[in-house]
């Protein structure tokens, strides 16, 4: 008989396995063997939800719960009831009575249908309970109720209860650490919980008061309805009252219309001590209301340690019709003053997420303010409110520039040439640029701190200005018609602005641009730091071969060379009759026969997709004869059927290094 590994697992491991099964499947394990008969009956965690059903028509949900509870052995630590059907009150009462006698620690009641379930009095006697979650219930504890002395987590979701009942429950649960209050019906919310660390509140209320909440670290508050009231200049500041009771807060979410409450009395109010521990801030703002913007700015100024900021703009809110009000005008004036005279930059802000962004000036002003005052900002993620306006928004955002931007990737982005050039010019710290499929023809790169460039697209030329720090460059273009002009060298213009380049990758067809005007086989200044060179070459074009030789001759430090062959066939009768082609061919043969500058540092060569062409073999022979420290040459033929003949020809080639190794790779592998 095969060894039963599962049955011999430790009991706590088996308990964990069963606890992750639906209760129906867990109970069915009792028929496996005598060893499994009572294991499911001893499970401390019982979950009765949509997965709890029987294929036998006469067995109802109530029958299943009754059967499991009746046969259960030992303590019940967790009981969850979440059935989508309508349950009779007396059935739920009976189960809770059973649990109250079983020292239950976690109780979750989710009532989906029927009226609000009135929690029976014996629930309030469950003094061992640590976690309590109620959905669509009615709470009316007896006068003798003194709270749950061990309760640490409480969720009240669309529960009917009086305001004083709620306040009494919170005040009597001295160990409470997590509180979630959703869909409640009273207007004045008072939180008095000395051990509370997490708070999530959503509802239709008018104000919130915190008392003895010095340990609160994570707060999310959302108000459902619009606050229809005017500012009172002499009133106390809700923002100040809110700040002073949360000295150790680390995460804060202000959603819905709650920022309107905080804005009341915030005009010119002196803020208390800053939030020194707040690292995450999320705010929902109506950018048509300068009072809300001003309040958000005050929050930011009081949060010097914030590292992550989320802003949600509501595009459905209309512009306010009281722009002439004195309070609004004062708020607008103070907001503009902060924009122009911010002396407290956000020195820790690294990530900004802005959602539902629309084409509103106040939103652009806010973003500009963030960009100009965030010296270590790494990423800003902007999600437009409407997809059809994304392109125009992108253009406007790019015109803002990113003063602290160090890395930029634009892939498949449609933008004008002047927008791109303005963006680069407005990012003085840019170090890394990846540009894929640009839609303009003349590419100009002007970035004094740029170190890495990867550009690919349909353009005709590339110009570098102020790029003396570029060390890693890859350029690839799509095919264009080419007219040779012999009075200027594109290769010289390309390399003269890259004196410190260390890695150079010349992608497909870009070599054609570099060929223009580069008949001279020697550059004015060598590339002293270039160690890696990768080129795609058409060996049917002697001008391209000559340009590659010119690059090698001007790169004395190159250690690794990659050559990728692409077959751009030409009509020999027309092509080789050109005087320029004949001159390039003559120069190539001359260099092959009279090379006096060996590639003294070259150690590794990779050649891919080679054909059985004389021009390719001549180039490879040249490399082998002029690379005295070459260690390895890896060759991948274009067609596996040509491999044997190529190997024979390679074996006949001489080598400057007796230690060099030639490795053939299967192109189909």
mmCIF file of C-alpha atoms in Angstrom, residues 261-644:
data_model
loop_
_atom_site.group_PDB
_atom_site.id
_atom_site.type_symbol
_atom_site.label_atom_id
_atom_site.label_comp_id
_atom_site.label_asym_id
_atom_site.label_seq_id
_atom_site.Cartn_x
_atom_site.Cartn_y
_atom_site.Cartn_z
ATOM 1 C CA UNK A 261 -14.985 70.096 6.124
ATOM 2 C CA UNK A 262 -11.255 70.617 6.677
ATOM 3 C CA UNK A 263 -11.409 73.815 4.600
ATOM 4 C CA UNK A 264 -13.847 75.445 7.031
ATOM 5 C CA UNK A 265 -11.974 78.106 8.975
ATOM 6 C CA UNK A 266 -8.649 77.236 7.335
ATOM 7 C CA UNK A 267 -8.152 80.680 5.803
ATOM 8 C CA UNK A 268 -4.970 82.238 7.235
ATOM 9 C CA UNK A 269 -5.133 79.913 10.247
ATOM 10 C CA UNK A 270 -1.877 79.220 12.026
ATOM 11 C CA UNK A 271 -1.082 75.536 11.695
ATOM 12 C CA UNK A 272 0.146 73.527 14.688
ATOM 13 C CA UNK A 273 3.278 71.421 14.721
ATOM 14 C CA UNK A 274 3.894 69.518 11.465
ATOM 15 C CA UNK A 275 3.129 65.860 10.891
ATOM 16 C CA UNK A 276 6.649 64.509 11.172
ATOM 17 C CA UNK A 277 5.714 60.869 10.537
ATOM 18 C CA UNK A 278 3.259 61.155 7.633
ATOM 19 C CA UNK A 279 4.697 59.286 4.618
ATOM 20 C CA UNK A 280 1.594 58.581 2.504
ATOM 21 C CA UNK A 281 -1.084 61.165 1.665
ATOM 22 C CA UNK A 282 -4.127 60.685 -0.578
ATOM 23 C CA UNK A 283 -6.549 63.572 -1.217
ATOM 24 C CA UNK A 284 -9.684 64.007 -3.325
ATOM 25 C CA UNK A 285 -9.824 67.649 -4.493
ATOM 26 C CA UNK A 286 -12.306 69.829 -6.342
ATOM 27 C CA UNK A 287 -9.873 71.971 -8.353
ATOM 28 C CA UNK A 288 -12.672 74.452 -9.093
ATOM 29 C CA UNK A 289 -12.634 75.503 -5.435
ATOM 30 C CA UNK A 290 -9.510 77.500 -4.386
ATOM 31 C CA UNK A 291 -10.347 76.849 -0.728
ATOM 32 C CA UNK A 292 -9.883 73.120 -1.180
ATOM 33 C CA UNK A 293 -6.635 73.646 -3.109
ATOM 34 C CA UNK A 294 -5.358 75.958 -0.372
ATOM 35 C CA UNK A 295 -6.242 73.387 2.299
ATOM 36 C CA UNK A 296 -4.430 70.658 0.350
ATOM 37 C CA UNK A 297 -1.369 72.899 0.043
ATOM 38 C CA UNK A 298 -1.442 73.543 3.788
ATOM 39 C CA UNK A 299 -1.611 69.793 4.400
ATOM 40 C CA UNK A 300 1.409 69.271 2.175
ATOM 41 C CA UNK A 301 3.383 72.035 3.857
ATOM 42 C CA UNK A 302 2.645 70.388 7.210
ATOM 43 C CA UNK A 303 3.936 67.004 5.992
ATOM 44 C CA UNK A 304 7.715 67.317 5.479
ATOM 45 C CA UNK A 305 8.251 63.522 5.509
ATOM 46 C CA UNK A 306 5.644 62.594 2.877
ATOM 47 C CA UNK A 307 7.091 60.222 0.259
ATOM 48 C CA UNK A 308 4.016 59.202 -1.735
ATOM 49 C CA UNK A 309 1.160 61.475 -2.798
ATOM 50 C CA UNK A 310 -2.128 60.505 -4.463
ATOM 51 C CA UNK A 311 -4.422 63.193 -5.870
ATOM 52 C CA UNK A 312 -7.902 62.464 -7.200
ATOM 53 C CA UNK A 313 -9.620 65.248 -9.158
ATOM 54 C CA UNK A 314 -13.387 64.961 -9.567
ATOM 55 C CA UNK A 315 -14.211 66.026 -13.179
ATOM 56 C CA UNK A 316 -17.965 65.920 -12.523
ATOM 57 C CA UNK A 317 -17.925 68.855 -10.082
ATOM 58 C CA UNK A 318 -18.997 72.152 -11.676
ATOM 59 C CA UNK A 319 -17.257 75.458 -11.221
ATOM 60 C CA UNK A 320 -18.441 77.258 -8.124
ATOM 61 C CA UNK A 321 -20.719 80.224 -8.711
ATOM 62 C CA UNK A 322 -19.380 82.490 -5.994
ATOM 63 C CA UNK A 323 -15.996 83.444 -7.420
ATOM 64 C CA UNK A 324 -16.722 87.032 -6.359
ATOM 65 C CA UNK A 325 -17.060 86.056 -2.674
ATOM 66 C CA UNK A 326 -14.475 87.728 -0.503
ATOM 67 C CA UNK A 327 -13.384 84.466 1.176
ATOM 68 C CA UNK A 328 -12.850 82.726 -2.151
ATOM 69 C CA UNK A 329 -10.847 85.654 -3.500
ATOM 70 C CA UNK A 330 -8.673 85.685 -0.386
ATOM 71 C CA UNK A 331 -8.133 81.931 -0.719
ATOM 72 C CA UNK A 332 -7.194 82.365 -4.372
ATOM 73 C CA UNK A 333 -4.728 85.109 -3.477
ATOM 74 C CA UNK A 334 -3.091 83.039 -0.728
ATOM 75 C CA UNK A 335 -2.945 79.987 -2.995
ATOM 76 C CA UNK A 336 -1.113 81.978 -5.691
ATOM 77 C CA UNK A 337 1.217 83.358 -3.044
ATOM 78 C CA UNK A 338 2.147 79.825 -1.965
ATOM 79 C CA UNK A 339 2.732 78.830 -5.587
ATOM 80 C CA UNK A 340 5.111 81.737 -6.075
ATOM 81 C CA UNK A 341 6.930 81.691 -2.733
ATOM 82 C CA UNK A 342 7.180 78.103 -1.539
ATOM 83 C CA UNK A 343 10.151 77.953 0.814
ATOM 84 C CA UNK A 344 9.412 74.462 2.129
ATOM 85 C CA UNK A 345 10.209 72.019 -0.714
ATOM 86 C CA UNK A 346 8.981 68.459 -0.447
ATOM 87 C CA UNK A 347 12.395 66.955 0.187
ATOM 88 C CA UNK A 348 11.134 63.361 0.609
ATOM 89 C CA UNK A 349 8.457 63.172 -2.113
ATOM 90 C CA UNK A 350 9.335 60.409 -4.580
ATOM 91 C CA UNK A 351 6.065 59.223 -6.138
ATOM 92 C CA UNK A 352 2.979 61.183 -7.244
ATOM 93 C CA UNK A 353 -0.191 59.634 -8.679
ATOM 94 C CA UNK A 354 -2.862 61.902 -10.146
ATOM 95 C CA UNK A 355 -6.146 60.404 -11.376
ATOM 96 C CA UNK A 356 -9.135 61.874 -13.267
ATOM 97 C CA UNK A 357 -6.945 64.694 -14.542
ATOM 98 C CA UNK A 358 -8.620 67.110 -16.986
ATOM 99 C CA UNK A 359 -7.704 70.198 -18.979
ATOM 100 C CA UNK A 360 -8.143 72.705 -16.122
ATOM 101 C CA UNK A 361 -5.628 75.480 -15.431
ATOM 102 C CA UNK A 362 -5.795 75.015 -11.658
ATOM 103 C CA UNK A 363 -4.769 71.376 -12.083
ATOM 104 C CA UNK A 364 -1.797 72.300 -14.269
ATOM 105 C CA UNK A 365 -0.754 74.963 -11.751
ATOM 106 C CA UNK A 366 -0.858 72.384 -8.960
ATOM 107 C CA UNK A 367 1.241 69.902 -10.953
ATOM 108 C CA UNK A 368 3.754 72.593 -11.894
ATOM 109 C CA UNK A 369 4.037 73.492 -8.210
ATOM 110 C CA UNK A 370 4.762 69.870 -7.298
ATOM 111 C CA UNK A 371 7.369 69.474 -10.024
ATOM 112 C CA UNK A 372 9.189 72.661 -9.070
ATOM 113 C CA UNK A 373 9.292 71.843 -5.359
ATOM 114 C CA UNK A 374 10.106 68.097 -5.316
ATOM 115 C CA UNK A 375 13.892 67.755 -5.629
ATOM 116 C CA UNK A 376 13.943 63.926 -5.273
ATOM 117 C CA UNK A 377 10.775 63.121 -7.246
ATOM 118 C CA UNK A 378 11.271 59.892 -9.206
ATOM 119 C CA UNK A 379 7.910 59.242 -10.860
ATOM 120 C CA UNK A 380 4.635 61.041 -11.568
ATOM 121 C CA UNK A 381 1.761 58.889 -12.877
ATOM 122 C CA UNK A 382 -1.091 60.849 -14.490
ATOM 123 C CA UNK A 383 -4.403 59.239 -15.487
ATOM 124 C CA UNK A 384 -6.693 61.504 -17.576
ATOM 125 C CA UNK A 385 -10.390 61.683 -16.831
ATOM 126 C CA UNK A 386 -11.281 61.169 -20.497
ATOM 127 C CA UNK A 387 -9.347 59.105 -23.024
ATOM 128 C CA UNK A 388 -10.114 61.393 -25.972
ATOM 129 C CA UNK A 389 -8.182 64.250 -24.368
ATOM 130 C CA UNK A 390 -5.075 62.256 -23.453
ATOM 131 C CA UNK A 391 -2.869 63.480 -26.304
ATOM 132 C CA UNK A 392 -3.442 67.178 -25.656
ATOM 133 C CA UNK A 393 -2.947 66.687 -21.918
ATOM 134 C CA UNK A 394 0.308 64.865 -22.575
ATOM 135 C CA UNK A 395 1.584 67.744 -24.680
ATOM 136 C CA UNK A 396 0.759 70.278 -22.001
ATOM 137 C CA UNK A 397 2.353 68.163 -19.274
ATOM 138 C CA UNK A 398 5.509 67.737 -21.316
ATOM 139 C CA UNK A 399 5.749 71.500 -21.777
ATOM 140 C CA UNK A 400 5.890 71.868 -18.000
ATOM 141 C CA UNK A 401 9.204 70.079 -17.926
ATOM 142 C CA UNK A 402 10.489 67.994 -15.046
ATOM 143 C CA UNK A 403 13.255 69.801 -13.251
ATOM 144 C CA UNK A 404 14.330 66.715 -11.278
ATOM 145 C CA UNK A 405 13.608 64.036 -13.882
ATOM 146 C CA UNK A 406 16.470 61.574 -14.348
ATOM 147 C CA UNK A 407 14.866 58.785 -16.390
ATOM 148 C CA UNK A 408 12.374 59.128 -19.259
ATOM 149 C CA UNK A 409 10.776 56.419 -21.417
ATOM 150 C CA UNK A 410 8.504 57.383 -24.333
ATOM 151 C CA UNK A 411 7.219 54.309 -26.163
ATOM 152 C CA UNK A 412 4.602 54.528 -28.888
ATOM 153 C CA UNK A 413 3.824 58.118 -27.849
ATOM 154 C CA UNK A 414 2.602 60.595 -30.449
ATOM 155 C CA UNK A 415 4.124 64.037 -29.924
ATOM 156 C CA UNK A 416 5.398 66.949 -31.961
ATOM 157 C CA UNK A 417 9.093 67.507 -32.548
ATOM 158 C CA UNK A 418 9.104 70.887 -30.772
ATOM 159 C CA UNK A 419 7.291 69.374 -27.763
ATOM 160 C CA UNK A 420 9.922 66.654 -27.473
ATOM 161 C CA UNK A 421 12.837 69.074 -27.769
ATOM 162 C CA UNK A 422 11.257 71.427 -25.232
ATOM 163 C CA UNK A 423 10.740 68.523 -22.853
ATOM 164 C CA UNK A 424 14.405 67.482 -23.058
ATOM 165 C CA UNK A 425 15.568 71.059 -22.629
ATOM 166 C CA UNK A 426 13.367 71.448 -19.506
ATOM 167 C CA UNK A 427 14.831 68.360 -17.827
ATOM 168 C CA UNK A 428 18.384 69.479 -16.936
ATOM 169 C CA UNK A 429 19.092 66.420 -14.744
ATOM 170 C CA UNK A 430 18.005 63.834 -17.326
ATOM 171 C CA UNK A 431 20.418 60.876 -17.300
ATOM 172 C CA UNK A 432 18.518 58.107 -19.103
ATOM 173 C CA UNK A 433 16.356 58.468 -22.233
ATOM 174 C CA UNK A 434 14.493 55.733 -24.109
ATOM 175 C CA UNK A 435 12.598 56.894 -27.179
ATOM 176 C CA UNK A 436 10.720 54.340 -29.276
ATOM 177 C CA UNK A 437 8.960 55.111 -32.572
ATOM 178 C CA UNK A 438 9.151 58.916 -32.661
ATOM 179 C CA UNK A 439 6.954 60.495 -35.329
ATOM 180 C CA UNK A 440 9.314 63.261 -36.440
ATOM 181 C CA UNK A 441 12.215 63.067 -38.875
ATOM 182 C CA UNK A 442 14.948 65.267 -37.389
ATOM 183 C CA UNK A 443 16.029 64.076 -33.963
ATOM 184 C CA UNK A 444 17.932 66.536 -31.801
ATOM 185 C CA UNK A 445 19.302 65.513 -28.403
ATOM 186 C CA UNK A 446 20.383 68.356 -26.121
ATOM 187 C CA UNK A 447 20.909 67.003 -22.591
ATOM 188 C CA UNK A 448 24.105 67.854 -20.688
ATOM 189 C CA UNK A 449 23.666 65.126 -18.024
ATOM 190 C CA UNK A 450 22.499 62.362 -20.359
ATOM 191 C CA UNK A 451 24.426 59.107 -19.861
ATOM 192 C CA UNK A 452 22.182 56.492 -21.512
ATOM 193 C CA UNK A 453 20.305 56.834 -24.818
ATOM 194 C CA UNK A 454 18.190 54.224 -26.590
ATOM 195 C CA UNK A 455 16.357 55.619 -29.622
ATOM 196 C CA UNK A 456 14.393 53.777 -32.279
ATOM 197 C CA UNK A 457 12.110 55.159 -34.959
ATOM 198 C CA UNK A 458 11.440 56.560 -38.390
ATOM 199 C CA UNK A 459 13.777 59.557 -38.663
ATOM 200 C CA UNK A 460 16.370 60.760 -41.163
ATOM 201 C CA UNK A 461 19.123 62.162 -38.975
ATOM 202 C CA UNK A 462 20.183 62.633 -35.370
ATOM 203 C CA UNK A 463 22.061 65.579 -33.898
ATOM 204 C CA UNK A 464 23.811 65.742 -30.516
ATOM 205 C CA UNK A 465 24.450 68.938 -28.611
ATOM 206 C CA UNK A 466 25.824 69.217 -25.081
ATOM 207 C CA UNK A 467 25.987 65.438 -24.688
ATOM 208 C CA UNK A 468 29.558 65.087 -23.474
ATOM 209 C CA UNK A 469 28.520 62.648 -20.712
ATOM 210 C CA UNK A 470 26.854 60.083 -22.969
ATOM 211 C CA UNK A 471 28.390 56.677 -22.228
ATOM 212 C CA UNK A 472 25.825 54.128 -23.512
ATOM 213 C CA UNK A 473 24.130 54.743 -26.872
ATOM 214 C CA UNK A 474 21.838 52.655 -29.066
ATOM 215 C CA UNK A 475 20.329 54.080 -32.272
ATOM 216 C CA UNK A 476 18.094 52.171 -34.679
ATOM 217 C CA UNK A 477 16.093 53.603 -37.600
ATOM 218 C CA UNK A 478 13.647 52.325 -40.192
ATOM 219 C CA UNK A 479 14.589 52.277 -43.898
ATOM 220 C CA UNK A 480 14.804 55.549 -45.813
ATOM 221 C CA UNK A 481 15.988 56.491 -49.264
ATOM 222 C CA UNK A 482 19.618 57.628 -49.071
ATOM 223 C CA UNK A 483 21.532 60.145 -51.156
ATOM 224 C CA UNK A 484 25.297 60.158 -50.623
ATOM 225 C CA UNK A 485 26.841 63.557 -49.956
ATOM 226 C CA UNK A 486 30.626 63.518 -49.912
ATOM 227 C CA UNK A 487 31.483 66.928 -48.489
ATOM 228 C CA UNK A 488 30.426 66.112 -44.914
ATOM 229 C CA UNK A 489 30.933 63.082 -42.712
ATOM 230 C CA UNK A 490 27.943 62.009 -40.632
ATOM 231 C CA UNK A 491 30.183 59.556 -38.777
ATOM 232 C CA UNK A 492 32.464 62.359 -37.628
ATOM 233 C CA UNK A 493 29.506 64.559 -36.621
ATOM 234 C CA UNK A 494 27.998 61.625 -34.733
ATOM 235 C CA UNK A 495 31.081 60.665 -32.728
ATOM 236 C CA UNK A 496 32.576 64.082 -32.048
ATOM 237 C CA UNK A 497 29.774 64.728 -29.521
ATOM 238 C CA UNK A 498 30.372 61.372 -27.797
ATOM 239 C CA UNK A 499 33.917 61.644 -26.429
ATOM 240 C CA UNK A 500 33.166 59.448 -23.389
ATOM 241 C CA UNK A 501 31.038 56.782 -25.058
ATOM 242 C CA UNK A 502 31.736 53.307 -23.650
ATOM 243 C CA UNK A 503 28.994 51.228 -25.265
ATOM 244 C CA UNK A 504 27.709 51.868 -28.785
ATOM 245 C CA UNK A 505 24.944 49.929 -30.520
ATOM 246 C CA UNK A 506 24.312 50.901 -34.158
ATOM 247 C CA UNK A 507 20.998 49.299 -35.053
ATOM 248 C CA UNK A 508 19.471 48.468 -38.369
ATOM 249 C CA UNK A 509 19.843 51.016 -41.182
ATOM 250 C CA UNK A 510 21.475 53.657 -38.982
ATOM 251 C CA UNK A 511 24.834 52.687 -40.452
ATOM 252 C CA UNK A 512 23.497 53.970 -43.782
ATOM 253 C CA UNK A 513 23.223 57.445 -42.258
ATOM 254 C CA UNK A 514 26.735 57.256 -40.797
ATOM 255 C CA UNK A 515 28.106 56.190 -44.184
ATOM 256 C CA UNK A 516 27.171 59.515 -45.775
ATOM 257 C CA UNK A 517 30.360 61.496 -46.363
ATOM 258 C CA UNK A 518 32.589 59.043 -44.458
ATOM 259 C CA UNK A 519 34.918 57.847 -47.220
ATOM 260 C CA UNK A 520 37.909 58.766 -45.057
ATOM 261 C CA UNK A 521 38.983 55.634 -43.120
ATOM 262 C CA UNK A 522 40.195 57.530 -40.072
ATOM 263 C CA UNK A 523 38.429 59.746 -37.534
ATOM 264 C CA UNK A 524 39.975 63.020 -36.301
ATOM 265 C CA UNK A 525 39.903 61.841 -32.667
ATOM 266 C CA UNK A 526 39.763 58.245 -31.440
ATOM 267 C CA UNK A 527 37.037 56.849 -29.149
ATOM 268 C CA UNK A 528 39.380 56.152 -26.247
ATOM 269 C CA UNK A 529 36.737 54.793 -23.855
ATOM 270 C CA UNK A 530 34.661 52.632 -26.205
ATOM 271 C CA UNK A 531 34.742 49.022 -24.937
ATOM 272 C CA UNK A 532 31.601 47.516 -26.485
ATOM 273 C CA UNK A 533 30.553 47.950 -30.119
ATOM 274 C CA UNK A 534 27.503 46.396 -31.779
ATOM 275 C CA UNK A 535 26.701 47.023 -35.472
ATOM 276 C CA UNK A 536 24.193 45.778 -38.044
ATOM 277 C CA UNK A 537 26.000 45.638 -41.416
ATOM 278 C CA UNK A 538 25.080 45.058 -45.034
ATOM 279 C CA UNK A 539 28.237 43.394 -46.365
ATOM 280 C CA UNK A 540 27.045 43.929 -49.944
ATOM 281 C CA UNK A 541 27.742 47.655 -49.445
ATOM 282 C CA UNK A 542 31.507 48.431 -49.291
ATOM 283 C CA UNK A 543 30.748 51.889 -47.894
ATOM 284 C CA UNK A 544 29.167 50.281 -44.810
ATOM 285 C CA UNK A 545 32.116 47.899 -44.436
ATOM 286 C CA UNK A 546 34.520 50.833 -44.747
ATOM 287 C CA UNK A 547 32.620 52.749 -42.044
ATOM 288 C CA UNK A 548 32.827 49.751 -39.681
ATOM 289 C CA UNK A 549 36.593 49.519 -40.291
ATOM 290 C CA UNK A 550 36.882 53.244 -39.604
ATOM 291 C CA UNK A 551 35.072 52.764 -36.278
ATOM 292 C CA UNK A 552 37.328 49.863 -35.285
ATOM 293 C CA UNK A 553 40.488 51.762 -36.237
ATOM 294 C CA UNK A 554 39.330 54.683 -34.061
ATOM 295 C CA UNK A 555 38.418 52.468 -31.060
ATOM 296 C CA UNK A 556 41.683 51.186 -29.560
ATOM 297 C CA UNK A 557 40.033 50.106 -26.268
ATOM 298 C CA UNK A 558 37.216 47.996 -27.717
ATOM 299 C CA UNK A 559 37.026 44.596 -25.993
ATOM 300 C CA UNK A 560 33.739 43.175 -27.263
ATOM 301 C CA UNK A 561 32.374 43.339 -30.813
ATOM 302 C CA UNK A 562 28.961 42.242 -32.066
ATOM 303 C CA UNK A 563 28.250 42.069 -35.796
ATOM 304 C CA UNK A 564 24.750 41.335 -37.055
ATOM 305 C CA UNK A 565 24.399 40.763 -40.804
ATOM 306 C CA UNK A 566 21.309 41.711 -42.748
ATOM 307 C CA UNK A 567 20.906 40.826 -46.437
ATOM 308 C CA UNK A 568 20.210 44.049 -48.332
ATOM 309 C CA UNK A 569 20.839 42.730 -51.853
ATOM 310 C CA UNK A 570 21.664 45.117 -54.702
ATOM 311 C CA UNK A 571 21.850 44.953 -58.451
ATOM 312 C CA UNK A 572 25.591 44.658 -59.075
ATOM 313 C CA UNK A 573 25.429 46.068 -62.617
ATOM 314 C CA UNK A 574 23.956 49.366 -61.369
ATOM 315 C CA UNK A 575 25.356 49.590 -57.859
ATOM 316 C CA UNK A 576 29.032 48.800 -58.368
ATOM 317 C CA UNK A 577 29.259 51.059 -61.418
ATOM 318 C CA UNK A 578 29.077 54.154 -59.181
ATOM 319 C CA UNK A 579 32.363 55.947 -58.700
ATOM 320 C CA UNK A 580 31.763 56.371 -54.961
ATOM 321 C CA UNK A 581 31.150 52.643 -54.483
ATOM 322 C CA UNK A 582 34.291 51.759 -56.400
ATOM 323 C CA UNK A 583 36.292 54.196 -54.276
ATOM 324 C CA UNK A 584 34.918 52.653 -51.063
ATOM 325 C CA UNK A 585 35.640 49.121 -52.328
ATOM 326 C CA UNK A 586 39.206 50.084 -53.223
ATOM 327 C CA UNK A 587 39.705 51.639 -49.766
ATOM 328 C CA UNK A 588 38.359 48.499 -48.021
ATOM 329 C CA UNK A 589 40.753 46.226 -49.948
ATOM 330 C CA UNK A 590 43.627 48.589 -49.189
ATOM 331 C CA UNK A 591 42.880 48.469 -45.459
ATOM 332 C CA UNK A 592 42.646 44.689 -45.501
ATOM 333 C CA UNK A 593 46.063 44.454 -47.121
ATOM 334 C CA UNK A 594 47.873 47.194 -45.188
ATOM 335 C CA UNK A 595 46.384 47.263 -41.704
ATOM 336 C CA UNK A 596 48.987 48.493 -39.252
ATOM 337 C CA UNK A 597 46.747 49.185 -36.238
ATOM 338 C CA UNK A 598 45.846 45.837 -34.615
ATOM 339 C CA UNK A 599 42.793 45.661 -32.374
ATOM 340 C CA UNK A 600 44.904 45.065 -29.284
ATOM 341 C CA UNK A 601 42.107 44.797 -26.658
ATOM 342 C CA UNK A 602 39.514 42.767 -28.579
ATOM 343 C CA UNK A 603 38.709 39.559 -26.686
ATOM 344 C CA UNK A 604 35.193 38.526 -27.733
ATOM 345 C CA UNK A 605 33.470 38.653 -31.138
ATOM 346 C CA UNK A 606 29.895 37.619 -31.880
ATOM 347 C CA UNK A 607 28.762 37.382 -35.509
ATOM 348 C CA UNK A 608 25.132 36.545 -36.269
ATOM 349 C CA UNK A 609 23.184 35.592 -39.398
ATOM 350 C CA UNK A 610 26.184 35.319 -41.724
ATOM 351 C CA UNK A 611 25.835 34.024 -45.275
ATOM 352 C CA UNK A 612 28.451 32.315 -47.361
ATOM 353 C CA UNK A 613 29.629 35.604 -48.898
ATOM 354 C CA UNK A 614 33.187 36.546 -49.779
ATOM 355 C CA UNK A 615 32.792 40.009 -48.184
ATOM 356 C CA UNK A 616 31.802 38.455 -44.860
ATOM 357 C CA UNK A 617 34.679 35.968 -44.872
ATOM 358 C CA UNK A 618 37.143 38.722 -45.793
ATOM 359 C CA UNK A 619 35.974 40.755 -42.782
ATOM 360 C CA UNK A 620 36.242 37.749 -40.444
ATOM 361 C CA UNK A 621 39.725 36.899 -41.788
ATOM 362 C CA UNK A 622 40.717 40.505 -41.136
ATOM 363 C CA UNK A 623 39.488 40.300 -37.508
ATOM 364 C CA UNK A 624 41.286 37.028 -36.819
ATOM 365 C CA UNK A 625 44.574 38.299 -38.263
ATOM 366 C CA UNK A 626 44.501 41.620 -36.375
ATOM 367 C CA UNK A 627 43.262 40.598 -32.905
ATOM 368 C CA UNK A 628 46.292 39.330 -30.958
ATOM 369 C CA UNK A 629 44.402 38.754 -27.662
ATOM 370 C CA UNK A 630 41.162 37.386 -29.115
ATOM 371 C CA UNK A 631 39.807 34.625 -26.892
ATOM 372 C CA UNK A 632 36.521 33.652 -28.501
ATOM 373 C CA UNK A 633 34.570 34.181 -31.725
ATOM 374 C CA UNK A 634 30.952 32.988 -31.666
ATOM 375 C CA UNK A 635 29.395 32.517 -35.113
ATOM 376 C CA UNK A 636 25.699 31.929 -35.885
ATOM 377 C CA UNK A 637 24.932 31.150 -39.570
ATOM 378 C CA UNK A 638 21.752 32.424 -41.154
ATOM 379 C CA UNK A 639 20.851 28.936 -42.361
ATOM 380 C CA UNK A 640 21.730 25.674 -40.641
ATOM 381 C CA UNK A 641 22.304 24.005 -44.023
ATOM 382 C CA UNK A 642 25.321 26.272 -44.606
ATOM 383 C CA UNK A 643 27.029 25.452 -41.310
ATOM 384 C CA UNK A 644 29.241 22.604 -42.507
#
